[in-house]
DNA sequence: GCCGTTTTCGGCCCGACTGTTTTCAGTCG
């Protein structure tokens, strides 16, 4: 049975094959956009298809809806098979080599019969590429470097790795002379869970200062390879395989540039359309007046924006926070004056999920309390693993009760600083049972139920396990609902329509697990929870004190899902959180 | 192939950089 992801992947491959065939770029983009839409979809295509709702999805028209239905019913796509009969799929991998595009890939295929990266590597090493038209010794060398780089990193990298690494580079550049302003742009700024590359912008008063900054950038010790080194733009590959792009621009263009390079592409397209409706062409440099045919009027004065607020004001909109810029309704919401008042890190008062040395954490209850207090938390819940999770030293009922005595003791010790409550992260067992009996759960302040084992069970089983947990009156929250782990582990296969309805009906909380390897639930599910009126909680799931610092990743995910502070349980002040817990008893 | 309160046909992404050119094509974001 094909999943959303499978179908998105097939469309993505169709897009690549069409590009290799030299089809119109717009047809290629149509498949590309459809793949992207499906990838970000919070619901099952199967359910949407049953409702005849496929054509209502953005970027899905009659043709692609039919193709989706074909895949859902037959598990295959004839169009895709026809394409692969014409063009070897191995060329897609070759095209993914940095510096090799569709034209070069086809050239290697047609001239030398190359269909795999391995064959291309041998040909390049044997010096067979340099004599092809448009190639030379340098291009051949670049192909070899591109293949080497390919093996160093696999696709997108967790924001938990990319963000600190990007911030360190930015901080270094900000210390250089003549740098007026600097920022991270791209998907890092929008808080995406995975990052393709790092985008850095630096503003100067005079472009004469740019080359020195570029020279410094490409000479930094973390640079593994220089991919490009120009006057206004340079690209490097870091030791960890990530690519970082730096652009230097004059301060006058800061707003348009930051907006442009923050994306998303889809959001930018909408921004350009809004500008055109006002007779202006928008790019990273400025707004330029255009004539009725859309041609730029060269002698008309351009409009420069040195802030993003000014860019949005120019198209008649309020500032739109970067996390919302996905063309997922944010433009329309801004036009109606109904943008959400997004949650911020400052709104977070508590942390409802963390581990100690009782199970697989490395710090004591008291240490975790002290560390959380040092980070400004007003309350925490200690939630160690339950008895069946032997690998994590899960707590027997006796140890759980003994732990409660220590939690109460620490709570008293910390009085006036931080409140410490006692909970559990209880396993939802493989057979669907819960790992502690109800009379034990009744003694706890806060109960999380989570999936940790048998994650590859079929949809019915997983769904039933989740429903069992949701329907138990003592369970307060479902932890990391889909149990995905970036990048290795796919989310569990459950009927989320049914699960969300049940969560809503039973008044349970859904966790946004802030660990950047999890970010679970993800932004699309957050948005669905917000729309349905399901309460959320953003927790670090800390296994050591430093993990308490992961909260910002959870907040970014919440913001990407349009969550406001009022949608999130652990923004409540302590007394209200206590009232909430009491109301559940 | 999608999309539309300027259009159901004719738009959709274009600028910087590189390497091979001999004025430009291919790639990338």
Coordinates of C-alpha atoms (C1' of nucleotides) in Angstrom, one line a residue:
Chain A
X1 CA 0.0 0.0 0.0
X2 CA 1.5 3.3 -1.1
X3 CA 1.9 6.0 1.5
X4 CA 1.8 9.8 0.9
X5 CA 5.6 9.7 0.9
X6 CA 5.8 7.0 -1.7
X7 CA 3.5 8.9 -4.0
X8 CA 5.4 12.1 -3.4
X9 CA 8.7 10.3 -4.3
X10 CA 7.2 8.9 -7.5
X11 CA 6.1 12.4 -8.6
X12 CA 9.5 13.8 -7.6
X13 CA 11.2 11.1 -9.8
X14 CA 8.8 11.9 -12.7
X15 CA 9.8 15.6 -12.3
X16 CA 13.5 14.7 -12.6
X17 CA 12.9 12.4 -15.6
X18 CA 10.9 15.1 -17.3
X19 CA 13.8 17.5 -16.7
X20 CA 16.3 15.0 -18.2
X21 CA 14.0 14.6 -21.2
X22 CA 14.3 18.3 -21.7
X23 CA 10.5 18.9 -21.2
X24 CA 9.2 22.3 -20.4
X25 CA 10.5 23.5 -17.1
X26 CA 7.0 24.4 -16.1
X27 CA 5.8 20.8 -16.5
X28 CA 8.7 19.7 -14.5
X29 CA 7.9 22.3 -11.8
X30 CA 4.3 21.1 -11.7
X31 CA 5.3 17.6 -10.7
X32 CA 7.9 19.0 -8.3
X33 CA 5.3 21.2 -6.6
X34 CA 2.8 18.4 -6.4
X35 CA 5.4 16.2 -4.7
X36 CA 6.1 19.0 -2.2
X37 CA 2.4 19.5 -1.5
X38 CA 1.9 15.8 -0.8
X39 CA 5.0 15.6 1.4
X40 CA 3.7 18.4 3.6
X41 CA 0.1 17.0 3.7
X42 CA -1.2 16.4 7.2
X43 CA -3.8 13.9 6.0
X44 CA -3.8 10.6 4.1
X45 CA -4.2 10.9 0.4
X46 CA -6.4 7.8 0.6
X47 CA -9.0 9.6 2.8
X48 CA -8.9 12.7 0.7
X49 CA -9.4 10.7 -2.5
X50 CA -12.4 8.9 -0.9
X51 CA -13.9 12.4 -0.4
X52 CA -13.1 13.3 -4.0
X53 CA -11.0 16.2 -2.6
X54 CA -7.7 15.6 -4.4
X55 CA -8.3 18.4 -7.0
X56 CA -8.9 20.9 -4.2
X57 CA -5.3 20.4 -3.0
X58 CA -3.0 23.1 -4.2
X59 CA -0.8 22.2 -7.2
X60 CA -3.0 19.1 -7.8
X61 CA -5.2 19.4 -10.9
X62 CA -7.3 16.9 -12.8
X63 CA -4.3 15.0 -14.4
X64 CA -2.3 14.6 -11.2
X65 CA -5.4 13.7 -9.2
X66 CA -6.0 10.8 -11.7
X67 CA -2.4 9.7 -11.4
X68 CA -2.7 9.7 -7.6
X69 CA -5.9 7.6 -7.8
X70 CA -4.1 5.2 -10.2
X71 CA -1.3 4.8 -7.6
X72 CA -3.7 4.3 -4.7
X73 CA -5.6 1.6 -6.5
X74 CA -2.9 -0.2 -8.5
X75 CA 0.2 0.6 -6.5
X76 CA 1.9 1.7 -9.7
X77 CA 2.0 4.6 -12.2
X78 CA 2.0 3.7 -15.9
X79 CA 3.3 7.2 -16.8
X80 CA 6.3 6.8 -14.5
X81 CA 7.1 3.3 -15.9
X82 CA 6.9 4.8 -19.4
X83 CA 9.4 7.5 -18.4
X84 CA 11.8 5.0 -16.8
X85 CA 11.7 2.9 -20.0
X86 CA 13.0 6.0 -21.9
X87 CA 15.4 7.3 -19.4
X88 CA 17.4 5.2 -16.9
X89 CA 16.5 6.1 -13.3
X90 CA 20.2 6.1 -12.4
X91 CA 20.5 9.4 -14.2
X92 CA 18.5 11.0 -11.4
X93 CA 21.3 10.2 -8.9
X94 CA 23.9 11.6 -11.4
X95 CA 21.9 14.7 -11.7
X96 CA 22.0 15.1 -7.9
X97 CA 25.7 15.4 -8.1
X98 CA 26.6 19.0 -7.3
X99 CA 27.5 20.7 -10.6
X100 CA 25.8 18.1 -12.8
X101 CA 22.4 19.0 -14.1
X102 CA 20.0 17.4 -16.6
X103 CA 22.0 18.4 -19.7
X104 CA 25.3 17.0 -18.4
X105 CA 23.7 13.8 -17.2
X106 CA 22.1 13.2 -20.6
X107 CA 25.4 14.1 -22.3
X108 CA 27.3 11.4 -20.2
X109 CA 24.5 8.9 -20.9
X110 CA 24.3 9.5 -24.7
X111 CA 28.0 9.9 -25.4
X112 CA 29.4 7.3 -23.0
X113 CA 26.4 5.2 -21.9
X114 CA 26.8 6.2 -18.3
X115 CA 23.8 5.3 -16.1
X116 CA 25.3 5.1 -12.6
X117 CA 27.3 7.4 -10.3
X118 CA 29.9 4.6 -10.0
X119 CA 30.3 4.4 -13.8
X120 CA 30.6 8.2 -14.0
X121 CA 33.3 8.2 -11.3
X122 CA 35.3 5.6 -13.3
X123 CA 34.9 7.6 -16.5
X124 CA 36.0 10.8 -14.8
X125 CA 39.0 9.2 -13.1
X126 CA 40.0 7.7 -16.5
X127 CA 39.9 11.2 -18.1
X128 CA 37.0 10.3 -20.4
X129 CA 34.8 13.3 -19.6
X130 CA 37.1 16.2 -20.5
X131 CA 36.8 15.8 -24.3
X132 CA 33.0 15.9 -24.4
X133 CA 31.5 19.0 -25.8
X134 CA 31.3 21.8 -23.2
X135 CA 33.5 19.9 -20.8
X136 CA 37.1 20.3 -19.9
X137 CA 39.7 19.1 -17.4
X138 CA 38.3 21.5 -14.7
X139 CA 34.7 20.3 -15.2
X140 CA 35.9 16.7 -15.0
X141 CA 37.6 17.5 -11.7
X142 CA 34.4 19.1 -10.4
X143 CA 32.4 16.0 -11.2
X144 CA 34.9 13.9 -9.1
X145 CA 34.6 16.4 -6.2
X146 CA 30.8 16.4 -6.5
X147 CA 30.7 12.6 -6.2
X148 CA 33.1 12.7 -3.2
X149 CA 30.8 15.3 -1.6
X150 CA 27.8 13.2 -2.3
X151 CA 29.1 10.4 -0.2
X152 CA 29.8 12.7 2.7
X153 CA 26.3 13.8 3.3
X154 CA 22.9 12.2 2.7
X155 CA 20.2 14.7 1.9
X156 CA 18.9 17.1 4.5
X157 CA 20.4 17.6 7.9
X158 CA 18.6 18.0 11.2
X159 CA 18.1 21.6 12.2
X160 CA 19.6 20.6 15.6
X161 CA 22.9 20.2 13.8
X162 CA 22.6 22.9 11.1
X163 CA 21.4 25.8 13.4
X164 CA 24.3 25.8 15.9
X165 CA 26.8 25.3 13.1
X166 CA 25.2 28.2 11.1
X167 CA 25.0 30.4 14.1
X168 CA 28.7 29.9 14.9
X169 CA 29.6 31.1 11.3
X170 CA 27.3 34.0 11.5
X171 CA 28.7 35.1 14.9
X172 CA 32.2 35.0 13.5
X173 CA 31.2 37.1 10.4
X174 CA 29.4 39.6 12.6
X175 CA 32.7 40.4 14.3
X176 CA 34.4 41.5 11.0
X177 CA 34.9 45.2 10.4
X178 CA 32.3 47.0 8.2
X179 CA 29.6 44.4 8.9
X180 CA 26.4 46.3 9.7
X181 CA 24.0 43.5 10.0
X182 CA 23.8 39.8 9.6
X183 CA 21.2 37.0 9.7
X184 CA 20.5 33.4 8.9
X185 CA 18.0 33.1 6.1
X186 CA 16.5 30.1 4.3
X187 CA 14.8 27.1 5.9
X188 CA 16.8 27.6 9.2
X189 CA 15.0 30.9 9.7
X190 CA 11.7 29.4 8.9
X191 CA 12.4 26.6 11.5
X192 CA 12.1 23.7 9.2
X193 CA 13.0 20.3 10.9
X194 CA 15.6 19.5 8.2
X195 CA 17.9 21.8 6.4
X196 CA 19.3 21.5 2.9
X197 CA 21.9 24.2 3.2
X198 CA 22.8 27.2 5.3
X199 CA 22.0 30.7 4.0
X200 CA 23.8 33.7 5.5
X201 CA 23.2 37.3 4.7
X202 CA 25.5 40.2 5.6
X203 CA 24.8 43.9 5.1
X204 CA 27.5 46.5 4.5
X205 CA 27.3 50.2 3.8
X206 CA 29.4 50.0 0.7
X207 CA 29.9 47.0 -1.6
X208 CA 33.6 47.8 -1.7
X209 CA 33.8 46.0 1.7
X210 CA 32.3 42.8 0.3
X211 CA 35.4 41.1 -1.2
X212 CA 37.2 41.1 2.2
X213 CA 34.3 39.5 3.9
X214 CA 34.0 36.9 1.1
X215 CA 37.8 36.1 1.4
X216 CA 37.4 35.6 5.1
X217 CA 34.4 33.4 4.7
X218 CA 36.0 30.9 2.2
X219 CA 39.2 30.8 4.3
X220 CA 37.5 29.8 7.6
X221 CA 39.0 26.7 9.2
X222 CA 35.6 24.8 9.1
X223 CA 35.7 25.0 5.2
X224 CA 36.2 21.6 3.6
X225 CA 35.8 22.8 0.0
X226 CA 35.1 26.1 -1.8
X227 CA 32.2 25.7 -4.2
X228 CA 32.1 29.2 -5.4
X229 CA 33.8 32.5 -4.6
X230 CA 32.4 35.6 -6.1
X231 CA 32.1 39.3 -5.3
X232 CA 28.6 39.1 -3.8
X233 CA 28.1 35.4 -3.3
X234 CA 30.2 32.5 -2.1
X235 CA 29.5 28.9 -1.3
X236 CA 31.5 26.5 0.9
X237 CA 31.1 23.0 2.0
X238 CA 31.7 22.4 5.7
X239 CA 33.5 19.5 7.3
X240 CA 30.2 18.0 8.3
X241 CA 29.0 18.0 4.6
X242 CA 26.7 20.9 4.9
X243 CA 26.8 23.6 2.3
X244 CA 26.8 27.3 3.4
X245 CA 26.1 30.2 1.1
X246 CA 27.0 33.8 2.0
X247 CA 25.7 36.8 0.3
X248 CA 26.8 40.3 1.0
X249 CA 24.6 43.2 0.1
X250 CA 24.2 46.9 0.8
X251 CA 22.2 47.8 3.9
X252 CA 19.7 49.6 1.7
X253 CA 18.5 46.3 0.2
X254 CA 18.4 44.4 3.6
X255 CA 14.7 44.0 3.7
X256 CA 14.1 42.7 0.2
X257 CA 17.2 40.4 0.4
X258 CA 16.3 39.0 3.7
X259 CA 12.7 38.4 2.5
X260 CA 13.8 36.8 -0.7
X261 CA 16.4 34.5 0.8
X262 CA 14.2 33.5 3.7
X263 CA 11.7 32.0 1.3
X264 CA 9.9 29.8 1.0
X265 CA 9.9 29.8 -2.8
X266 CA 6.1 29.5 -2.7
X267 CA 5.8 32.4 -0.4
X268 CA 8.1 34.5 -2.6
X269 CA 6.0 33.7 -5.7
X270 CA 2.9 35.1 -3.9
X271 CA 4.9 38.1 -2.8
X272 CA 5.9 38.8 -6.4
X273 CA 2.4 38.4 -7.6
X274 CA 1.1 40.9 -5.0
X275 CA 3.8 43.3 -6.1
X276 CA 2.9 42.9 -9.8
X277 CA -0.8 43.6 -8.9
X278 CA 0.6 47.0 -7.7
X279 CA 2.6 47.6 -10.9
X280 CA 5.9 46.5 -9.3
X281 CA 8.4 43.8 -10.0
X282 CA 9.9 42.4 -6.8
X283 CA 13.3 40.7 -6.5
X284 CA 16.0 40.5 -3.9
X285 CA 17.3 44.0 -4.8
X286 CA 14.2 46.2 -4.9
X287 CA 10.7 46.9 -6.1
X288 CA 10.9 48.1 -9.7
X289 CA 7.9 49.8 -11.5
X290 CA 6.7 47.9 -14.5
X291 CA 4.6 48.7 -17.6
X292 CA 1.3 47.0 -18.4
X293 CA 3.2 44.1 -20.0
X294 CA 5.3 43.6 -16.9
X295 CA 8.5 45.0 -18.4
X296 CA 10.6 47.0 -16.0
X297 CA 10.6 50.7 -16.6
X298 CA 14.3 51.4 -16.5
X299 CA 14.1 55.1 -15.8
X300 CA 11.5 54.9 -13.1
X301 CA 13.0 55.1 -9.6
X302 CA 13.3 51.8 -7.8
X303 CA 11.9 51.3 -4.3
X304 CA 14.4 50.0 -1.7
X305 CA 13.4 48.5 1.6
X306 CA 16.0 48.2 4.4
X307 CA 13.5 46.2 6.6
X308 CA 11.2 43.3 6.0
X309 CA 8.4 45.3 7.5
X310 CA 8.8 47.8 4.7
X311 CA 8.7 45.0 2.1
X312 CA 5.4 43.7 3.4
X313 CA 4.0 47.2 3.8
X314 CA 4.8 47.9 0.2
X315 CA 2.4 45.1 -0.9
X316 CA -0.1 46.1 1.7
X317 CA 0.5 43.5 4.3
X318 CA 1.6 43.4 8.0
X319 CA 4.9 41.6 8.8
X320 CA 4.5 37.8 8.4
X321 CA 6.7 35.8 10.7
X322 CA 9.2 33.6 8.8
X323 CA 7.8 30.3 10.3
X324 CA 4.5 31.0 8.5
X325 CA 6.0 31.7 5.0
X326 CA 5.0 28.5 3.2
X327 CA 2.1 29.8 1.2
X328 CA -0.2 27.8 3.4
X329 CA -2.8 30.6 3.9
X330 CA -0.5 33.1 5.6
X331 CA -0.9 35.7 2.8
X332 CA -4.7 35.5 3.0
X333 CA -4.6 35.6 6.9
X334 CA -2.4 38.7 6.7
X335 CA -4.8 40.3 4.2
X336 CA -7.7 39.7 6.6
X337 CA -5.7 41.0 9.5
X338 CA -6.0 37.6 11.1
X339 CA -2.4 36.4 11.4
X340 CA -2.0 34.4 14.6
X341 CA -0.2 35.9 17.6
X342 CA 2.4 33.1 17.5
X343 CA 3.8 31.6 20.7
X344 CA 7.3 32.6 21.7
X345 CA 10.0 31.0 23.9
X346 CA 9.2 33.5 26.6
X347 CA 5.7 32.1 26.9
X348 CA 7.0 28.8 28.0
X349 CA 6.6 28.4 31.8
X350 CA 7.0 24.6 32.4
X351 CA 8.5 21.4 30.9
X352 CA 6.3 18.3 31.2
X353 CA 8.6 15.6 30.0
X354 CA 12.1 14.7 31.2
X355 CA 14.1 11.8 32.5
X356 CA 16.5 11.3 35.5
X357 CA 18.9 8.6 36.6
X358 CA 15.9 6.6 37.8
X359 CA 15.6 5.4 34.1
X360 CA 17.8 6.5 31.3
X361 CA 18.6 10.1 32.2
X362 CA 22.1 11.2 33.5
X363 CA 21.0 13.7 36.2
X364 CA 19.2 13.4 39.5
X365 CA 15.7 14.8 40.2
X366 CA 17.3 17.7 42.1
X367 CA 19.8 18.5 39.4
X368 CA 17.1 18.6 36.7
X369 CA 15.0 20.8 38.9
X370 CA 18.0 23.2 39.5
X371 CA 18.9 23.2 35.8
X372 CA 15.3 23.9 34.7
X373 CA 15.0 26.7 37.3
X374 CA 18.2 28.2 35.9
X375 CA 16.5 28.3 32.5
X376 CA 13.6 30.2 33.9
X377 CA 11.1 27.3 34.1
X378 CA 8.5 27.7 36.9
X379 CA 7.5 24.0 37.0
X380 CA 8.6 20.6 35.6
X381 CA 7.2 17.1 35.6
X382 CA 9.6 14.2 36.2
X383 CA 8.5 11.5 33.7
X384 CA 10.8 8.5 33.7
X385 CA 10.2 5.4 31.6
X386 CA 7.8 2.7 32.7
X387 CA 8.6 -0.9 33.7
X388 CA 8.4 -2.7 30.3
X389 CA 11.1 -0.5 28.7
X390 CA 13.9 -2.6 30.1
X391 CA 16.5 -1.0 27.7
X392 CA 15.9 2.3 29.4
X393 CA 15.8 0.9 32.9
X394 CA 12.1 1.5 33.2
X395 CA 10.6 1.8 36.7
X396 CA 8.8 -1.0 38.5
X397 CA 5.8 0.1 40.5
X398 CA 7.8 -0.1 43.7
X399 CA 10.6 2.2 42.2
X400 CA 7.9 4.5 40.8
X401 CA 6.4 5.0 44.2
X402 CA 9.8 5.4 45.8
X403 CA 10.6 8.0 43.2
X404 CA 7.4 9.9 44.1
X405 CA 8.7 10.3 47.7
X406 CA 11.9 11.8 46.3
X407 CA 10.1 14.1 43.9
X408 CA 7.9 15.4 46.8
X409 CA 11.1 16.0 48.8
X410 CA 12.8 17.9 46.0
X411 CA 9.6 19.9 45.4
X412 CA 9.7 21.0 49.1
X413 CA 13.4 21.8 48.9
X414 CA 12.9 24.0 45.8
X415 CA 9.9 25.7 47.2
X416 CA 9.7 29.4 46.1
X417 CA 11.9 28.6 43.0
X418 CA 10.3 25.9 41.0
X419 CA 7.5 23.4 41.4
X420 CA 8.4 19.7 40.7
X421 CA 5.6 17.3 39.9
X422 CA 5.6 13.6 39.5
X423 CA 4.6 11.8 36.4
X424 CA 5.6 9.0 34.1
X425 CA 6.3 8.4 30.4
X426 CA 4.4 5.1 30.3
X427 CA 4.8 2.7 27.4
X428 CA 1.9 1.7 25.2
X429 CA 2.8 -2.0 25.0
X430 CA 2.9 -3.9 21.8
X431 CA -0.3 -5.7 22.6
X432 CA -2.1 -2.3 23.2
X433 CA -2.1 -2.6 27.0
X434 CA -0.8 0.2 29.2
X435 CA 2.3 -0.4 31.3
X436 CA 0.9 0.5 34.7
X437 CA -2.5 -0.3 36.2
X438 CA -5.0 2.4 36.7
X439 CA -4.6 2.5 40.5
X440 CA -0.9 3.3 40.1
X441 CA -1.6 6.0 37.5
X442 CA -4.1 7.6 39.8
X443 CA -1.3 8.4 42.2
X444 CA 0.6 10.4 39.6
X445 CA 0.3 14.2 38.9
X446 CA 0.7 13.8 35.1
X447 CA 0.7 10.8 32.8
X448 CA 2.3 10.6 29.4
X449 CA 1.7 7.6 27.2
X450 CA 4.1 7.0 24.4
X451 CA 4.9 4.4 21.7
X452 CA 8.5 3.1 21.9
X453 CA 8.3 -0.5 20.7
X454 CA 6.8 -2.5 17.8
X455 CA 6.6 0.7 15.7
X456 CA 6.2 -1.2 12.4
X457 CA 2.9 -2.9 13.3
X458 CA 0.2 -2.4 10.7
X459 CA -2.1 0.6 10.7
X460 CA -5.0 -1.1 12.6
X461 CA -2.8 -2.3 15.4
X462 CA -1.0 1.0 15.9
X463 CA -4.2 3.0 15.7
X464 CA -5.8 0.7 18.3
X465 CA -2.9 1.0 20.6
X466 CA -3.1 4.8 20.5
X467 CA -6.8 4.8 21.0
X468 CA -6.4 2.5 24.1
X469 CA -4.1 5.1 25.6
X470 CA -6.2 8.1 24.6
X471 CA -9.3 6.5 26.1
X472 CA -7.7 5.8 29.5
X473 CA -9.0 8.4 31.9
X474 CA -5.6 8.7 33.7
X475 CA -3.6 9.5 30.6
X476 CA -3.1 13.2 30.2
X477 CA -0.9 13.5 27.1
X478 CA 0.4 11.4 24.2
X479 CA 4.2 11.8 23.9
X480 CA 5.9 12.1 20.5
X481 CA 2.8 10.7 18.7
X482 CA 4.3 9.4 15.5
X483 CA 7.6 8.2 17.0
X484 CA 9.5 9.3 14.0
X485 CA 13.3 9.8 14.3
X486 CA 15.1 12.1 11.9
X487 CA 16.5 11.0 9.6
X488 CA 16.4 7.2 10.1
X489 CA 12.9 6.3 11.3
X490 CA 9.7 6.9 9.5
X491 CA 6.6 7.9 11.5
X492 CA 4.3 5.1 12.6
X493 CA 1.4 4.2 10.2
X494 CA -1.8 5.1 12.1
X495 CA -5.1 6.5 11.1
X496 CA -4.5 10.0 12.3
X497 CA -8.0 11.1 11.4
X498 CA -9.4 8.7 13.9
X499 CA -6.6 9.4 16.4
X500 CA -7.1 13.2 16.4
X501 CA -10.9 12.8 16.7
X502 CA -10.4 10.7 19.8
X503 CA -7.8 13.0 21.3
X504 CA -10.3 15.8 20.9
X505 CA -13.2 13.9 22.2
X506 CA -11.3 12.8 25.4
X507 CA -9.7 16.1 26.0
X508 CA -6.1 14.8 25.9
X509 CA -3.0 16.8 25.2
X510 CA -0.7 16.2 22.2
X511 CA 3.0 16.7 22.8
X512 CA 5.3 18.7 20.5
X513 CA 8.5 16.9 21.4
X514 CA 11.2 19.6 21.1
X515 CA 14.2 17.2 20.5
X516 CA 15.3 18.2 17.0
X517 CA 15.7 14.5 16.1
X518 CA 12.0 14.1 16.8
X519 CA 10.0 17.4 16.4
X520 CA 6.9 15.2 16.9
X521 CA 4.2 16.1 16.3
X522 CA 5.3 18.0 13.3
X523 CA 4.0 21.4 12.2
X524 CA 1.3 20.1 9.9
X525 CA -0.2 18.1 12.8
X526 CA 0.2 21.1 15.1
X527 CA -1.9 23.1 12.8
X528 CA -4.5 20.5 12.6
X529 CA -4.6 20.3 16.4
X530 CA -4.9 24.1 16.6
X531 CA -7.7 24.0 14.1
X532 CA -9.5 21.3 16.0
X533 CA -9.0 22.9 19.4
X534 CA -6.7 20.2 20.8
X535 CA -4.4 21.4 23.6
X536 CA -0.7 21.1 22.9
X537 CA 2.4 20.9 25.2
X538 CA 6.0 21.6 24.1
X539 CA 8.5 19.5 26.0
X540 CA 12.2 18.8 25.8
X541 CA 12.1 15.1 26.8
X542 CA 15.5 15.9 28.4
X543 CA 17.7 13.0 29.2
X544 CA 20.4 15.4 30.5
X545 CA 20.5 19.0 31.7
X546 CA 21.8 20.4 28.3
X547 CA 18.7 18.9 26.6
X548 CA 16.6 21.5 28.5
X549 CA 18.0 24.0 26.0
X550 CA 16.2 22.2 23.1
X551 CA 12.9 24.0 23.9
X552 CA 13.4 26.6 21.0
X553 CA 13.1 23.8 18.4
X554 CA 9.8 22.8 19.8
X555 CA 8.6 26.4 19.9
X556 CA 9.7 26.9 16.2
X557 CA 7.6 23.8 15.3
X558 CA 4.6 25.1 17.2
X559 CA 5.0 28.5 15.4
X560 CA 5.2 26.7 12.0
X561 CA 1.9 25.1 13.0
X562 CA 0.3 28.5 13.8
X563 CA 0.1 27.8 17.5
X564 CA -0.5 30.7 20.0
X565 CA 0.4 30.6 23.7
X566 CA -3.2 29.9 24.6
X567 CA -3.0 26.6 22.6
X568 CA -0.1 25.3 24.7
X569 CA -0.6 23.8 28.2
X570 CA 2.9 24.6 29.5
X571 CA 2.5 28.3 28.9
X572 CA 0.0 28.3 31.8
X573 CA 1.3 29.9 35.0
X574 CA 1.9 27.4 37.8
X575 CA -1.4 27.8 39.5
X576 CA -3.4 27.4 36.3
X577 CA -1.4 24.3 35.4
X578 CA -2.2 22.9 38.8
X579 CA -5.9 23.7 38.3
X580 CA -5.7 22.0 34.9
X581 CA -4.2 18.8 36.5
X582 CA -6.8 18.8 39.2
X583 CA -9.7 19.2 36.7
X584 CA -8.5 16.0 35.1
X585 CA -8.6 14.0 38.3
Chain B
dG1 C1' 0.8 20.4 -15.6
dC2 C1' -1.4 24.1 -12.7
dC3 C1' -4.0 28.2 -12.3
dG4 C1' -7.5 32.3 -12.8
dT5 C1' -12.1 38.9 -8.7
dT6 C1' -7.2 41.4 -14.7
dT7 C1' -7.0 35.2 -18.1
dT8 C1' -10.2 28.7 -19.5
dC9 C1' -5.2 30.2 -22.7
dG10 C1' -0.9 31.9 -21.8
dG11 C1' 1.5 32.8 -18.2
dC12 C1' 4.7 30.3 -14.9
dC13 C1' 12.0 32.3 -12.0
dC14 C1' 15.6 34.9 -12.7
dG15 C1' 20.3 36.5 -11.2
dA16 C1' 25.1 35.1 -9.9
dC17 C1' 28.7 32.2 -10.8
dT18 C1' 31.7 29.0 -13.4
dG19 C1' 34.0 27.1 -17.2
dT20 C1' 34.1 26.8 -21.7
dT21 C1' 33.5 29.8 -24.8
dT22 C1' 34.7 33.7 -28.5
dT23 C1' 29.6 35.7 -26.7
dC24 C1' 27.3 31.8 -23.9
dA25 C1' 25.3 27.5 -21.8
dG26 C1' 24.6 25.0 -17.8
dT27 C1' 23.9 24.8 -12.9
dC28 C1' 22.1 26.4 -8.6
dG29 C1' 19.2 28.3 -5.3

